[in-house]
């Protein structure tokens, strides 16, 4: 199997380049994940840079672009990718080294939507007081809270590529919607007002690259659509 990896060390390379590695096919099983192959390659070549942590698709640290699609290498089977795999860093982010990208703008955009519950201060500071939700209210949060912030979605979004400093991106908007629909949050109207800007929620064109890229099966595009409806309703 041939594995091509786009490499770049801004500290020492004048330009990015693609390096070709080879692994013996017989040593790649039906259940071998792509991350395992990268780990074998790093034994061959300790200079190869990539991130990984939990190796179970939970921490979201090993997002990368594989044969043109964003995915998490730890939960991506190697065999179905074919005998020639091309791995690139997540698109749209500055490269720190090889497959390691700088996600600061992604985290800044997430932080900007205040991704935490704002409830009545008196009630939330009282440990004896529960802020209850009905099963139906709780169910509305399904499909939002499971996000692991891997950035596979935002990194596949053209609107985020062009304006990562203005457009929050699908992951941040999914989080924004998660708190807008939470029955315990008391700042819904303020949240909707702050998202009611052409360069924010309405920069999404619903191409759905984000939904196709999400390794957790979430649907940021649908959440953004819901957000748009609520924003427009909030105007009247
Ligand atoms: S649907 Fe919206 S958020 Fe998702 S990739 Fe397209 S423009 Fe980006
Ligand atoms: S919505 Fe999906 S792809 Fe986007 S950051 Fe969350 S888990 Fe990753």
PDB file of N, CA and C and ligand atoms in Angstrom, residues 153-154 156-160 167 169-171 173 201 203-212 219-222 224 228, ligand 1:
ATOM      1  N   UNK A 153     -16.138  19.406  10.231  1.00  0.00           N
ATOM      2  CA  UNK A 153     -17.198  20.136   9.523  1.00  0.00           C
ATOM      3  C   UNK A 153     -16.726  21.514   9.078  1.00  0.00           C
ATOM      4  N   UNK A 154     -16.246  22.315  10.015  1.00  0.00           N
ATOM      5  CA  UNK A 154     -15.853  23.690   9.669  1.00  0.00           C
ATOM      6  C   UNK A 154     -14.730  23.692   8.640  1.00  0.00           C
ATOM      7  N   UNK A 156     -14.466  21.735   6.232  1.00  0.00           N
ATOM      8  CA  UNK A 156     -14.945  21.368   4.894  1.00  0.00           C
ATOM      9  C   UNK A 156     -15.954  22.395   4.375  1.00  0.00           C
ATOM     10  N   UNK A 157     -16.081  23.514   5.102  1.00  0.00           N
ATOM     11  CA  UNK A 157     -17.112  24.519   4.779  1.00  0.00           C
ATOM     12  C   UNK A 157     -16.516  25.695   3.998  1.00  0.00           C
ATOM     13  N   UNK A 158     -16.933  25.882   2.735  1.00  0.00           N
ATOM     14  CA  UNK A 158     -16.384  26.995   1.946  1.00  0.00           C
ATOM     15  C   UNK A 158     -16.594  28.355   2.607  1.00  0.00           C
ATOM     16  N   UNK A 159     -17.751  28.553   3.247  1.00  0.00           N
ATOM     17  CA  UNK A 159     -18.003  29.853   3.892  1.00  0.00           C
ATOM     18  C   UNK A 159     -16.988  30.097   5.013  1.00  0.00           C
ATOM     19  N   UNK A 160     -16.594  29.044   5.702  1.00  0.00           N
ATOM     20  CA  UNK A 160     -15.593  29.179   6.774  1.00  0.00           C
ATOM     21  C   UNK A 160     -14.195  29.384   6.181  1.00  0.00           C
ATOM     22  N   UNK A 167     -17.370  34.338   9.844  1.00  0.00           N
ATOM     23  CA  UNK A 167     -18.406  33.289   9.854  1.00  0.00           C
ATOM     24  C   UNK A 167     -18.085  32.275  10.962  1.00  0.00           C
ATOM     25  N   UNK A 169     -18.945  29.278  11.459  1.00  0.00           N
ATOM     26  CA  UNK A 169     -18.701  27.903  11.018  1.00  0.00           C
ATOM     27  C   UNK A 169     -19.721  26.951  11.607  1.00  0.00           C
ATOM     28  N   UNK A 170     -19.889  25.780  10.979  1.00  0.00           N
ATOM     29  CA  UNK A 170     -20.956  24.861  11.395  1.00  0.00           C
ATOM     30  C   UNK A 170     -20.849  24.361  12.826  1.00  0.00           C
ATOM     31  N   UNK A 171     -19.649  24.106  13.325  1.00  0.00           N
ATOM     32  CA  UNK A 171     -19.538  23.565  14.697  1.00  0.00           C
ATOM     33  C   UNK A 171     -20.000  24.607  15.713  1.00  0.00           C
ATOM     34  N   UNK A 173     -22.003  27.139  15.141  1.00  0.00           N
ATOM     35  CA  UNK A 173     -23.441  27.412  14.981  1.00  0.00           C
ATOM     36  C   UNK A 173     -24.288  26.263  15.538  1.00  0.00           C
ATOM     37  N   UNK A 201     -24.838  33.770  10.789  1.00  0.00           N
ATOM     38  CA  UNK A 201     -25.674  32.622  10.422  1.00  0.00           C
ATOM     39  C   UNK A 201     -26.023  32.610   8.931  1.00  0.00           C
ATOM     40  N   UNK A 203     -24.457  33.517   6.333  1.00  0.00           N
ATOM     41  CA  UNK A 203     -23.388  33.213   5.369  1.00  0.00           C
ATOM     42  C   UNK A 203     -23.423  31.722   4.977  1.00  0.00           C
ATOM     43  N   UNK A 204     -24.162  30.919   5.745  1.00  0.00           N
ATOM     44  CA  UNK A 204     -24.298  29.488   5.412  1.00  0.00           C
ATOM     45  C   UNK A 204     -25.175  29.333   4.179  1.00  0.00           C
ATOM     46  N   UNK A 205     -24.684  28.562   3.198  1.00  0.00           N
ATOM     47  CA  UNK A 205     -25.417  28.366   1.946  1.00  0.00           C
ATOM     48  C   UNK A 205     -26.042  26.969   1.845  1.00  0.00           C
ATOM     49  N   UNK A 206     -25.948  26.194   2.919  1.00  0.00           N
ATOM     50  CA  UNK A 206     -26.557  24.858   2.986  1.00  0.00           C
ATOM     51  C   UNK A 206     -26.087  23.903   1.886  1.00  0.00           C
ATOM     52  N   UNK A 207     -24.805  23.941   1.612  1.00  0.00           N
ATOM     53  CA  UNK A 207     -24.229  22.980   0.667  1.00  0.00           C
ATOM     54  C   UNK A 207     -24.099  21.613   1.355  1.00  0.00           C
ATOM     55  N   UNK A 208     -24.103  21.647   2.681  1.00  0.00           N
ATOM     56  CA  UNK A 208     -24.097  20.437   3.519  1.00  0.00           C
ATOM     57  C   UNK A 208     -22.784  19.678   3.529  1.00  0.00           C
ATOM     58  N   UNK A 209     -21.689  20.303   3.122  1.00  0.00           N
ATOM     59  CA  UNK A 209     -20.384  19.635   3.276  1.00  0.00           C
ATOM     60  C   UNK A 209     -20.161  19.258   4.733  1.00  0.00           C
ATOM     61  N   UNK A 210     -20.613  20.142   5.632  1.00  0.00           N
ATOM     62  CA  UNK A 210     -20.393  19.923   7.069  1.00  0.00           C
ATOM     63  C   UNK A 210     -21.055  18.627   7.525  1.00  0.00           C
ATOM     64  N   UNK A 211     -22.298  18.442   7.108  1.00  0.00           N
ATOM     65  CA  UNK A 211     -23.058  17.263   7.528  1.00  0.00           C
ATOM     66  C   UNK A 211     -22.416  15.992   6.968  1.00  0.00           C
ATOM     67  N   UNK A 212     -21.960  16.073   5.721  1.00  0.00           N
ATOM     68  CA  UNK A 212     -21.318  14.904   5.110  1.00  0.00           C
ATOM     69  C   UNK A 212     -20.009  14.564   5.825  1.00  0.00           C
ATOM     70  N   UNK A 219     -25.826  16.820  12.239  1.00  0.00           N
ATOM     71  CA  UNK A 219     -26.304  17.536  11.057  1.00  0.00           C
ATOM     72  C   UNK A 219     -26.268  19.059  11.303  1.00  0.00           C
ATOM     73  N   UNK A 220     -25.067  19.651  11.277  1.00  0.00           N
ATOM     74  CA  UNK A 220     -24.982  21.099  11.534  1.00  0.00           C
ATOM     75  C   UNK A 220     -25.811  21.916  10.552  1.00  0.00           C
ATOM     76  N   UNK A 221     -25.897  21.490   9.303  1.00  0.00           N
ATOM     77  CA  UNK A 221     -26.639  22.253   8.304  1.00  0.00           C
ATOM     78  C   UNK A 221     -28.108  22.384   8.715  1.00  0.00           C
ATOM     79  N   UNK A 222     -28.700  21.292   9.183  1.00  0.00           N
ATOM     80  CA  UNK A 222     -30.108  21.340   9.614  1.00  0.00           C
ATOM     81  C   UNK A 222     -30.265  22.244  10.835  1.00  0.00           C
ATOM     82  N   UNK A 224     -28.454  24.819  11.537  1.00  0.00           N
ATOM     83  CA  UNK A 224     -28.327  26.221  11.089  1.00  0.00           C
ATOM     84  C   UNK A 224     -29.630  26.681  10.437  1.00  0.00           C
ATOM     85  N   UNK A 228     -31.813  29.849  11.570  1.00  0.00           N
ATOM     86  CA  UNK A 228     -32.257  30.929  10.674  1.00  0.00           C
ATOM     87  C   UNK A 228     -33.750  31.204  10.865  1.00  0.00           C
TER      88      UNK A 228
HETATM   89  S1  LIG B   1     -24.163  23.871   5.025  1.00  0.00           S
HETATM   90 FE1  LIG B   1     -23.491  25.874   5.752  1.00  0.00          FE
HETATM   91  S2  LIG B   1     -22.139  25.445   7.446  1.00  0.00           S
HETATM   92 FE2  LIG B   1     -22.389  23.497   6.309  1.00  0.00          FE
HETATM   93  S3  LIG B   1     -20.687  23.447   4.862  1.00  0.00           S
HETATM   94 FE3  LIG B   1     -22.360  24.432   3.815  1.00  0.00          FE
HETATM   95  S4  LIG B   1     -22.123  26.648   4.155  1.00  0.00           S
HETATM   96 FE4  LIG B   1     -20.840  25.555   5.647  1.00  0.00          FE
END
